[in-house]
Short mmCIF file of C-alpha atoms and ligand atoms in Angstrom, two decimals:
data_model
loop_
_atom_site.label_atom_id
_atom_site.label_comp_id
_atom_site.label_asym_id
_atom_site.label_seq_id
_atom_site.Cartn_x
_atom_site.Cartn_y
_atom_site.Cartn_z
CA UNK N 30 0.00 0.00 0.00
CA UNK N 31 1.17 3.51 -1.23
CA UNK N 32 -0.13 6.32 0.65
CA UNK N 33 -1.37 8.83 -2.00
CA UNK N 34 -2.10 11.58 0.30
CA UNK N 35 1.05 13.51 -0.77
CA UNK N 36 -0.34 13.29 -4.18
CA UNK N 37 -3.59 14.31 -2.90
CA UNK N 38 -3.09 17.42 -0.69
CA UNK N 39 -1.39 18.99 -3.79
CA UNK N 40 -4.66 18.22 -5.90
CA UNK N 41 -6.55 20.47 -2.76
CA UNK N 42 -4.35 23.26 -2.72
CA UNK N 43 -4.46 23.79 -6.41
CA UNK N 44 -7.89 24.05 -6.66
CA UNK N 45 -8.57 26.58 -3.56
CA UNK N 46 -4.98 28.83 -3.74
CA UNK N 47 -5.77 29.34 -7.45
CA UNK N 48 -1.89 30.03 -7.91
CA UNK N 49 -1.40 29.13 -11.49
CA UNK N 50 0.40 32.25 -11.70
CA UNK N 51 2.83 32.29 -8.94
CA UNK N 52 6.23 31.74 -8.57
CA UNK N 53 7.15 27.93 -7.92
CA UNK N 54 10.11 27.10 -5.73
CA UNK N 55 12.21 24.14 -4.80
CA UNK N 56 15.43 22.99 -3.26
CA UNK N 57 17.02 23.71 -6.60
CA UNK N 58 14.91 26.99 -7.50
CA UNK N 59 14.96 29.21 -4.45
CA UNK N 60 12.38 32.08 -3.99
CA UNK N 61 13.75 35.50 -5.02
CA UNK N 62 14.24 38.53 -2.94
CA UNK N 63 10.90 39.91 -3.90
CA UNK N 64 8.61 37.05 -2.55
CA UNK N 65 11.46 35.00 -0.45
CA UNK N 66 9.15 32.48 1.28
CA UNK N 67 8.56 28.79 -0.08
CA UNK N 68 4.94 27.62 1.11
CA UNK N 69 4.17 24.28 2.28
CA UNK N 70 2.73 23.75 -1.38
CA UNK N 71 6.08 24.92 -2.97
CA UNK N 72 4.84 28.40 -3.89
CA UNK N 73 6.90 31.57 -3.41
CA UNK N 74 5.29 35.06 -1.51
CA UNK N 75 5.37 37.02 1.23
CA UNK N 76 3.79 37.11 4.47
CA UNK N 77 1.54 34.04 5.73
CA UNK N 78 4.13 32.36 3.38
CA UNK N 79 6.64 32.67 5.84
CA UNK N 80 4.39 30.71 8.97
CA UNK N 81 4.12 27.49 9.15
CA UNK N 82 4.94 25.16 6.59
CA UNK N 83 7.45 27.61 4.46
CA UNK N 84 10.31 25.81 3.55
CA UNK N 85 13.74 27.09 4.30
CA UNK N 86 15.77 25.07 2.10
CA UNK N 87 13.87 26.22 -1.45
CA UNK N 88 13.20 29.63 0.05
CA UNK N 89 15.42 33.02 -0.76
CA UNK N 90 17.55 32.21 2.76
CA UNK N 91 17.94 29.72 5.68
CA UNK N 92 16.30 32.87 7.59
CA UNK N 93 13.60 33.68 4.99
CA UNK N 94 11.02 31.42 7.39
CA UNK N 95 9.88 32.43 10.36
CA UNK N 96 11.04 30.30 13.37
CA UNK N 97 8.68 27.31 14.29
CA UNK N 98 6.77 27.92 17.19
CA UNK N 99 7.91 25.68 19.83
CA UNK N 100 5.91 22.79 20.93
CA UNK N 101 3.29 23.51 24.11
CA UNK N 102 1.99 20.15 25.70
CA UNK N 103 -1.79 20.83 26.31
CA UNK N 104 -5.48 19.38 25.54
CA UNK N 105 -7.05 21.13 22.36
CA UNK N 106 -10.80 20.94 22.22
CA UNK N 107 -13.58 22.97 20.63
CA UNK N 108 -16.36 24.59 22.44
CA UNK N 109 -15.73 27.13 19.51
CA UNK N 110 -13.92 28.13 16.73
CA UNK N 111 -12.05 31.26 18.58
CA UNK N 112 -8.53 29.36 18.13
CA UNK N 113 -8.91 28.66 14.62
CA UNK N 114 -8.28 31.39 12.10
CA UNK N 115 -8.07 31.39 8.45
CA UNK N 116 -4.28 30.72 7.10
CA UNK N 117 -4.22 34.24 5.36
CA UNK N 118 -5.24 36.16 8.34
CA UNK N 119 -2.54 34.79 10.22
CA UNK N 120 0.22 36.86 11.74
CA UNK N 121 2.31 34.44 13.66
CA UNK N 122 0.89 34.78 17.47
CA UNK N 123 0.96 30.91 18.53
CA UNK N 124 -0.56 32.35 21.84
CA UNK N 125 -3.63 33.47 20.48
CA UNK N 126 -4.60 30.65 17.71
CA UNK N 127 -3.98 26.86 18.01
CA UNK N 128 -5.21 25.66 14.67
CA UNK N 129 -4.94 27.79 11.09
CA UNK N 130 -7.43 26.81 8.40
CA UNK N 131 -5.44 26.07 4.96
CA UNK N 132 -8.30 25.94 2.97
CA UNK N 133 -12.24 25.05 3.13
CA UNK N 134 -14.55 25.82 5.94
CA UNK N 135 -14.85 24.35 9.72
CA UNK N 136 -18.13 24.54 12.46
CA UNK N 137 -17.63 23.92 15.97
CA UNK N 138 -20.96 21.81 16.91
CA UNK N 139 -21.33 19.93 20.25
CA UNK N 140 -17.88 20.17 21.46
CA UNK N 141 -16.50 18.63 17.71
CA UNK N 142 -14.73 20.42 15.26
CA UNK N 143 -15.92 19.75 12.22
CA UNK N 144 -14.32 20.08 9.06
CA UNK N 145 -16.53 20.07 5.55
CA UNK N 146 -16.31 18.93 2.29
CA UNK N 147 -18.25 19.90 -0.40
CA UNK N 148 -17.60 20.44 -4.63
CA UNK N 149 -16.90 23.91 -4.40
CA UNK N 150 -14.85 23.84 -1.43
CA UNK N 151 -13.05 20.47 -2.00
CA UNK N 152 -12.29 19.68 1.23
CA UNK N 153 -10.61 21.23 4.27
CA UNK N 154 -7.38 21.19 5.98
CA UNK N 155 -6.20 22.36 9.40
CA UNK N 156 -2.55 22.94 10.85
CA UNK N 157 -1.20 23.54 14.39
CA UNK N 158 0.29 27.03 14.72
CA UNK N 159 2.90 24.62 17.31
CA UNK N 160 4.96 22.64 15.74
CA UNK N 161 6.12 19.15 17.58
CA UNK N 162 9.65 17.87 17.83
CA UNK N 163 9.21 14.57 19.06
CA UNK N 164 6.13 13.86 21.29
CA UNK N 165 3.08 12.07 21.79
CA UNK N 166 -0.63 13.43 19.52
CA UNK N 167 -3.58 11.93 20.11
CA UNK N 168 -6.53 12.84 18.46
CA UNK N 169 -10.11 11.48 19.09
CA UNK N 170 -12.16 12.03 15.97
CA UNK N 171 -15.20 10.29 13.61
CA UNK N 172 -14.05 9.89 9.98
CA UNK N 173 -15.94 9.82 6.69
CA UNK N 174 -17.47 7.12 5.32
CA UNK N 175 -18.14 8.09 1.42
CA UNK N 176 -16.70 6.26 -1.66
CA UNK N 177 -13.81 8.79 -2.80
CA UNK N 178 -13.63 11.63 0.66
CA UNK N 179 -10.38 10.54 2.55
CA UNK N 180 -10.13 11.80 6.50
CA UNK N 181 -6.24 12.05 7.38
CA UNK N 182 -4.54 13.34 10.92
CA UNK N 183 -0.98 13.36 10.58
CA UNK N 184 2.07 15.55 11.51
CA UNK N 185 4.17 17.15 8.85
CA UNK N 186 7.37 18.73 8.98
CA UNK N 187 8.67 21.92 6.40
CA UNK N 188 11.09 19.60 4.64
CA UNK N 189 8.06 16.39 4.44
CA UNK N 190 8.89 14.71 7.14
CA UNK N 191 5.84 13.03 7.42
CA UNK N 192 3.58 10.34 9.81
CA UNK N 193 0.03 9.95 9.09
CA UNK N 194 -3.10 8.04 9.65
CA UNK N 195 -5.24 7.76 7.17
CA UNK N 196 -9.02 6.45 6.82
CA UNK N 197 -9.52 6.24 3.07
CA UNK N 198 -13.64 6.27 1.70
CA UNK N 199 -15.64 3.46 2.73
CA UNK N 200 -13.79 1.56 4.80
CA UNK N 201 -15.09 2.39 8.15
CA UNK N 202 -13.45 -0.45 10.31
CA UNK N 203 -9.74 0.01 9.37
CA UNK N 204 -7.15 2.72 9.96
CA UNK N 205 -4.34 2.90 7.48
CA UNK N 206 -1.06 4.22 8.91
CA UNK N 207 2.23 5.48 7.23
CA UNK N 208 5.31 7.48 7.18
CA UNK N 209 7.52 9.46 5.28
CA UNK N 210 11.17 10.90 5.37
CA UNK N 211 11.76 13.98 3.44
CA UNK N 212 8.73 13.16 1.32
CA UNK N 213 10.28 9.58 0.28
CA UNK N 214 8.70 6.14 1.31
CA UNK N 215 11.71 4.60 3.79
CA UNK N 216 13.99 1.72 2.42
CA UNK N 217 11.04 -0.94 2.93
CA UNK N 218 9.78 -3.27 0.21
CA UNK N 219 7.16 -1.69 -1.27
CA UNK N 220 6.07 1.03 1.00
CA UNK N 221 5.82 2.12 5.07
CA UNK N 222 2.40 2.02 4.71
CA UNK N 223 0.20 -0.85 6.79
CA UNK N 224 -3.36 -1.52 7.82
CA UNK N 225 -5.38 -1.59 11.39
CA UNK N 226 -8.55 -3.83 10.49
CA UNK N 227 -11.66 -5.04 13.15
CA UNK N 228 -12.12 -1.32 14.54
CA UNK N 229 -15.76 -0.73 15.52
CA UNK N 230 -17.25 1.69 12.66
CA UNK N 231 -14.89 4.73 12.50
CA UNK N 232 -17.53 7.22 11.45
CA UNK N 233 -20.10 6.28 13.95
CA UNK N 234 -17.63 5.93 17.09
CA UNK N 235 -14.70 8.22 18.47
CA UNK N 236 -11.52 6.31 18.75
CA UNK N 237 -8.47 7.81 20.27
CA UNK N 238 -5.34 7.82 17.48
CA UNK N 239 -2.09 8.33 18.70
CA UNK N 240 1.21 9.29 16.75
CA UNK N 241 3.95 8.62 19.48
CA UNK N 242 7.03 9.97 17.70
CA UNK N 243 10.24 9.40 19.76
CA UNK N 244 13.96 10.05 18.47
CA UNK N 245 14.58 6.27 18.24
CA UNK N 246 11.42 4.85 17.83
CA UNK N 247 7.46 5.34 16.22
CA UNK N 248 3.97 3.95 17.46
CA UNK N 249 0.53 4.29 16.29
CA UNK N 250 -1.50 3.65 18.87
CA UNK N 251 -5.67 2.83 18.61
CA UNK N 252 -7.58 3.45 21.53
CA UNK N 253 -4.20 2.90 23.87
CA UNK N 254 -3.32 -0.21 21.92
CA UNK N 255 0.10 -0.13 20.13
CA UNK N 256 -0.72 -1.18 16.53
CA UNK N 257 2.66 -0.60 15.26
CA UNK N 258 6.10 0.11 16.24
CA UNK N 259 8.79 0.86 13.98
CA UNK N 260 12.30 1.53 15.30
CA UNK N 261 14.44 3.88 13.69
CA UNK N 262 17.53 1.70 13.35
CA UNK N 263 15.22 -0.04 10.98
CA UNK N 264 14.74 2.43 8.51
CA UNK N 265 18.66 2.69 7.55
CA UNK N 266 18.97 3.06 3.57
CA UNK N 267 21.97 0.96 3.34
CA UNK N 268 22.83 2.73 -0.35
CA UNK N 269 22.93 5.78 1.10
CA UNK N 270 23.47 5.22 5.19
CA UNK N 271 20.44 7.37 5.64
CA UNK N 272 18.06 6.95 8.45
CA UNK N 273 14.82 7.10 6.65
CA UNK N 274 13.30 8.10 9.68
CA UNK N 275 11.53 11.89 10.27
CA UNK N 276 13.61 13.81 12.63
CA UNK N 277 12.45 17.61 11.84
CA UNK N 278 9.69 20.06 13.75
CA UNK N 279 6.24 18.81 12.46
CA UNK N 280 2.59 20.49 12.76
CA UNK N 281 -0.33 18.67 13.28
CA UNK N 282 -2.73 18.43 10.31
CA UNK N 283 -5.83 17.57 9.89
CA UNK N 284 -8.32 17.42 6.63
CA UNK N 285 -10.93 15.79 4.67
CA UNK N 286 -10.38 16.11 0.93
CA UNK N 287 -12.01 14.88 -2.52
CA UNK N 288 -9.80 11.73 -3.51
CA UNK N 289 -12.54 10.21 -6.08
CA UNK N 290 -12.42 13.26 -8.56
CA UNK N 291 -11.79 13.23 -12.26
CA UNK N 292 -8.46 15.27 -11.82
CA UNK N 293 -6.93 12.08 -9.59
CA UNK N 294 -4.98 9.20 -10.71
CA UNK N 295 -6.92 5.73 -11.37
CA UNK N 296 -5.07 4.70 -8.08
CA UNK N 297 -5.73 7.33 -5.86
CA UNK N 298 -9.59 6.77 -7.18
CA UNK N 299 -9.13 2.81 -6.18
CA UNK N 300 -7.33 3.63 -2.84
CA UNK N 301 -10.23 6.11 -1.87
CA UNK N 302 -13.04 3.59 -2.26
CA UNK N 303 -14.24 5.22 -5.70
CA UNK N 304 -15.72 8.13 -7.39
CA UNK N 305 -17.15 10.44 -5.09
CA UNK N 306 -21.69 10.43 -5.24
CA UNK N 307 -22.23 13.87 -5.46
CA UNK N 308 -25.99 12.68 -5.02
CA UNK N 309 -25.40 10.76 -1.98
CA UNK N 310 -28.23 11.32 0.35
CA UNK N 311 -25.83 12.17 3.31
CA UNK N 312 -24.51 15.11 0.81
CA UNK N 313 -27.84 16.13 -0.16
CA UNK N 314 -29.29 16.37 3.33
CA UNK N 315 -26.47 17.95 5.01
CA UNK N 316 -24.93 20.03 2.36
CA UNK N 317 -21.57 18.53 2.67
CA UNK N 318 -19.35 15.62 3.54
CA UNK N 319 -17.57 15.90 7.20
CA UNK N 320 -15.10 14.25 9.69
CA UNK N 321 -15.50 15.24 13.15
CA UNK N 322 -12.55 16.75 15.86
CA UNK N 323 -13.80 16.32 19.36
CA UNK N 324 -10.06 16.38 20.70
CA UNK N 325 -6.82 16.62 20.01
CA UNK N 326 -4.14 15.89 23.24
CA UNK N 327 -0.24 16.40 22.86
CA UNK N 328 2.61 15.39 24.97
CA UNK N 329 5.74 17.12 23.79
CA UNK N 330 9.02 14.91 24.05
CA UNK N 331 11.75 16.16 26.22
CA UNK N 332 12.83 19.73 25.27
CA UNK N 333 15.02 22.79 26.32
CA UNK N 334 12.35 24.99 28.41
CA UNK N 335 13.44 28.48 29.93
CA UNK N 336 15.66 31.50 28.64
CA UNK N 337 12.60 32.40 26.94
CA UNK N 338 12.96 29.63 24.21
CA UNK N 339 9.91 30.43 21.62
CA UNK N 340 10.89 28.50 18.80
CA UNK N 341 12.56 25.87 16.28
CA UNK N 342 14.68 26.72 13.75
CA UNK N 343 17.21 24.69 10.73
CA UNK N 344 20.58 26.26 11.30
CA UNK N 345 23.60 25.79 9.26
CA UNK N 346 25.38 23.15 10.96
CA UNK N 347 29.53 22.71 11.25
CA UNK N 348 28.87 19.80 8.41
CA UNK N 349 26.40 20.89 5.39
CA UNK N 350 25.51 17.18 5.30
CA UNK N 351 23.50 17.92 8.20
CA UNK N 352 20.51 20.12 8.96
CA UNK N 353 20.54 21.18 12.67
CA UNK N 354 17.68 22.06 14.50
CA UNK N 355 17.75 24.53 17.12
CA UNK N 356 16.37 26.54 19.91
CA UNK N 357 15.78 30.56 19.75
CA UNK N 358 14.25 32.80 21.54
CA UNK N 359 13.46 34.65 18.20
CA UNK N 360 9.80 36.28 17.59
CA UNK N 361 7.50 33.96 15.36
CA UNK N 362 5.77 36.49 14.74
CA UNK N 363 5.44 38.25 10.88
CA UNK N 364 5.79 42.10 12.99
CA UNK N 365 8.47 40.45 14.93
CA UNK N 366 12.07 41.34 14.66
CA UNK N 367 13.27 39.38 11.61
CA UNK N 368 16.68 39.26 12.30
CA UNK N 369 17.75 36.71 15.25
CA UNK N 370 18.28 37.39 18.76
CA UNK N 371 20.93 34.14 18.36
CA UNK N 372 20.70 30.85 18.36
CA UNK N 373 20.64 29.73 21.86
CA UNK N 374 21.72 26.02 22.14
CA UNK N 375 21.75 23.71 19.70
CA UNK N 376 20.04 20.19 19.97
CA UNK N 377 21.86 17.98 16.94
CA UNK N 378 19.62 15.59 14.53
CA UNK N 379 21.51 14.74 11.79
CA UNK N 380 18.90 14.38 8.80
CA UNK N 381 22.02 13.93 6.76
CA UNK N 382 21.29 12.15 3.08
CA UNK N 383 21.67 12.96 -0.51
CA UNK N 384 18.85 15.30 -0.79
CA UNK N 385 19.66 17.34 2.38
CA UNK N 386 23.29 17.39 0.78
CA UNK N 387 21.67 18.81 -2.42
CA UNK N 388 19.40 21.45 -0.11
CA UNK N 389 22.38 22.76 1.65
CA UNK N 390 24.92 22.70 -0.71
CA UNK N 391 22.79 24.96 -3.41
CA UNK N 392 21.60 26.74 -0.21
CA UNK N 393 25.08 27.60 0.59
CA UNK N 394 25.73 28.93 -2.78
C1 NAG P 421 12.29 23.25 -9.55
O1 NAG P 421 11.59 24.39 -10.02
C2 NAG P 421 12.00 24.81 -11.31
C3 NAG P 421 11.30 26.13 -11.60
O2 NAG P 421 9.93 26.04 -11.41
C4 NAG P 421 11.66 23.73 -12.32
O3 NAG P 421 12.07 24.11 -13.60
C5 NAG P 421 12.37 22.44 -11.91
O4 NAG P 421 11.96 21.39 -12.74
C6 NAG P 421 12.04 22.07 -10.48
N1 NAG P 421 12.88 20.97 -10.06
C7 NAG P 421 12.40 19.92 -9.45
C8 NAG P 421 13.40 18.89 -9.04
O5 NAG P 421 11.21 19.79 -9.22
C1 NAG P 422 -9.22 16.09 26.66
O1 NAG P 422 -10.40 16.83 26.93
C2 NAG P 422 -11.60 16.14 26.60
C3 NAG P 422 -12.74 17.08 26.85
O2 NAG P 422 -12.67 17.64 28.13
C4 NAG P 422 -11.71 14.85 27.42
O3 NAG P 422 -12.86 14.15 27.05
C5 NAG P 422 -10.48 14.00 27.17
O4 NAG P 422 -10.51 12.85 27.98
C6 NAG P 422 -9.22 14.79 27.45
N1 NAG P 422 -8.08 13.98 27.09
C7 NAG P 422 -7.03 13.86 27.88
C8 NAG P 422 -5.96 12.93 27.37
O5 NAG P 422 -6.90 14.45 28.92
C1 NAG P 423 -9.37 33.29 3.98
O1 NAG P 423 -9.23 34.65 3.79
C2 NAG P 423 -9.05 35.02 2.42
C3 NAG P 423 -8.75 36.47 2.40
O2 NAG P 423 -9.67 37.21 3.18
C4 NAG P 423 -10.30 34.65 1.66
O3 NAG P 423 -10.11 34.96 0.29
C5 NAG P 423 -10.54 33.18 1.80
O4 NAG P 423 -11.76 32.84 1.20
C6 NAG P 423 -10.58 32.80 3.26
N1 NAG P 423 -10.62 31.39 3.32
C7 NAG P 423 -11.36 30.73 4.20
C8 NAG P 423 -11.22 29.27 4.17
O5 NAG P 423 -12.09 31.31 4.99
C1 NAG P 424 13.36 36.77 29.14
O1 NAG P 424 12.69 37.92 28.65
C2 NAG P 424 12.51 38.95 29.61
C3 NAG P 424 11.64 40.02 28.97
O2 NAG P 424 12.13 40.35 27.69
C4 NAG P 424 13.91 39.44 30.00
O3 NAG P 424 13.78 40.46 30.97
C5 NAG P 424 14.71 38.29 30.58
O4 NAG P 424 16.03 38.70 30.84
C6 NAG P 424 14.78 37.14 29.58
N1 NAG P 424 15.40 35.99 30.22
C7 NAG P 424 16.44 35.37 29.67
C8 NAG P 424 16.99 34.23 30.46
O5 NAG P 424 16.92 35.68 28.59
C1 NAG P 425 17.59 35.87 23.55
O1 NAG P 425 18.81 35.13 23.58
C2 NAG P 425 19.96 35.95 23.49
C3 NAG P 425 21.15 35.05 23.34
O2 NAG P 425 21.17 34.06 24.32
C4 NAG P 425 19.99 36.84 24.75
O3 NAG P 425 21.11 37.70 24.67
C5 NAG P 425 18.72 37.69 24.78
O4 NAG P 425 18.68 38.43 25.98
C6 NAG P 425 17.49 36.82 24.73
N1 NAG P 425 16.32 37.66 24.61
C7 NAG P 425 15.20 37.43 25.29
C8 NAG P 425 14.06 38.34 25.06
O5 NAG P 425 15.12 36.50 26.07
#
């Protein structure tokens, strides 16, 4: 199994940003001075583009990004939608919103959040304005159950480090989980993906999954039964000596989104369950398609607290094989002051690999 959701969040995006005519940006095409930041969906601008998700290695400088707001242990629920604010609105205060909308709509209803899907919208995606480095998420949520609409939770770094669970169509009784390291499948056979069957309906009931990412090892965890465990020593790429493993600050994401469209591939149409039934008599009578929130619970890992410490950022290690994530007490916020008050400790994780090589070497020049 081949988890096609990094195939299908792109699909989202292009439909609601409407980009066609912005600047692209990769590791090997950096943003220019004018718009410097490279969004989450590899788009170049200003602003929001520089919060969460902007990637420092394809944007104008290692700086360009705001810091990532440090992780904040807490449990996230939703008597309303006052910590949730629309992605373009913004500004970078982690202390005032928990949750930024990346595109489509969300209600708050009976203590759930819920996020909609409908043909104009096509779909909706949340992100933590926290990122995680290392810890323990646990969200207790309903998912879809329609041929083609996909519910996913997973965490997701700037460079694609990536865990997920996934709950494709109409397959209500099994929980599909995965993982990614910068945006590649790790050295396994034919994929990291695997499946949880014999769970009791996933629309109708709220089960508790749990992403408990640790330096050495990974669990997805159903209802406080470990499902999975991969270790990290496993995921060594013996071609490359490459831990395949995610190692970099991660937000939370959440989001429903149209799998069973024309505009996907014949796969990603098989994996969701089918074509989407615009007609479906859930659709007609409640206007949309949904998956419900009712709580999301994180446990950050061991960290550097005091000295003010706000944020996460990639600094320029002493070997350009290896991205090095730090500690700063530097604003996250877009009014802040850009330039850094200093690094202030640094906490190693060598990501080293071909493709950071590649990122840091045309970074450096
Ligand atoms: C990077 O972006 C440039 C400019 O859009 C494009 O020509 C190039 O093919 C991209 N490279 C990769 C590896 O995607
Ligand atoms: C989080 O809060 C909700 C609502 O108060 C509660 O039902 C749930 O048990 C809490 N979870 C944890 C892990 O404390
Ligand atoms: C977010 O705000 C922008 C700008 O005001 C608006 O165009 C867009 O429709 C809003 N999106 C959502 C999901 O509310
Ligand atoms: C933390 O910030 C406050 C207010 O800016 C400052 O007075 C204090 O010295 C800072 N503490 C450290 C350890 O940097
Ligand atoms: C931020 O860290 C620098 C370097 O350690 C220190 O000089 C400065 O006082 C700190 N600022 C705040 C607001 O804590």
């Amino acid at each position: 199994m081949r988890s096609l959701l990094a195939i299908g969040l792109p699909i989202l995006v292009a439909f609601l940003a409407g980009q066609a005519d912005a600047t692209t940006c990769n590791a090997t095409t950096p943003c220019p001075l004018s718009d410097p930041c490279c969004s989450e969906y590899g788009f170049c601008g200003k602003g929001h583009f520089c919060l969460g998700g902007c990637n420092p290695f394809a944007s104008k400088e290692l700086e360009s990004c705001k810091p990532n707001p440090i992780c904040q242990s807490g449990n996230f629920t939703f008597p309303d939608t006052s910590r949730v604010i629309n992605s373009t609105l913004y500004e970078g205060d982690a202390a005032k919103h928990d949750w930024v909308i990346e595109g489509g709509n969300v209600e708050a209803r009976n203590g759930d959040l819920i996020l909609t899907l409908t043909e104009n919208d096509k779909g909706t995606k949340i992100s933590s304005t926290r990122y995680v480095h290392y810890g323990t998420i646990s969200a207790r949520l309903k998912t879809g159950k329609w041929a083609g609409v996909i519910t996913a939770f997973i965490t997701m770094s700037d460079i694609k480090d990536e865990v997920d669970w996934e709950w494709p169509g109409t397959a209500v009784t099994e929980a599909q989980s995965n993982f990614f390291w910068q945006g590649v499948i790790p050295p396994f056979e034919q994929s990291a993906g695997d499946y949880h069957r014999e769970l009791s309906d996933t629309s109708a009931n709220y089960h508790d999954y749990t992403i408990d990412w640790q330096p050495e090892t990974l669990r997805w965890i159903i209802d406080g039964r470990v499902v999975r465990t991969v270790n990290k020593a496993d995921t060594l790429d013996a071609a490359t000596g490459v831990y395949r493993y995610p190692t970099t600050p991660s937000r939370i994401q959440f989001s429903i989104w149209p799998a069973g469209i024309p505009e996907s591939p014949p796969g990603t149409v098989e994996w969701a369950g089918g074509m989407i039934n615009w007609n479906d008599p859930d659709y007609l009578a409640a206007g949309r398609f949904y998956a419900l929130i009712n709580s999301v619970t994180i446990q950050c890992a061991n960290q550097r607290t005091g000295a003010n410490l706000t944020s996460y950022v990639y600094a320029s290690g002493n070997s350009v094989t290896e991205p090095v994530i730090s500690y700063t007490n530097r604003s996250t916020h877009l009014k802040g002051s850009a330039v850094g008050l200093g690094v202030v400790g640094g906490m190693h994780r060598a990501i080293a690999g071909a493709v950071t090589l590649l990122l840091v070497i045309v970074h450096a020049f």
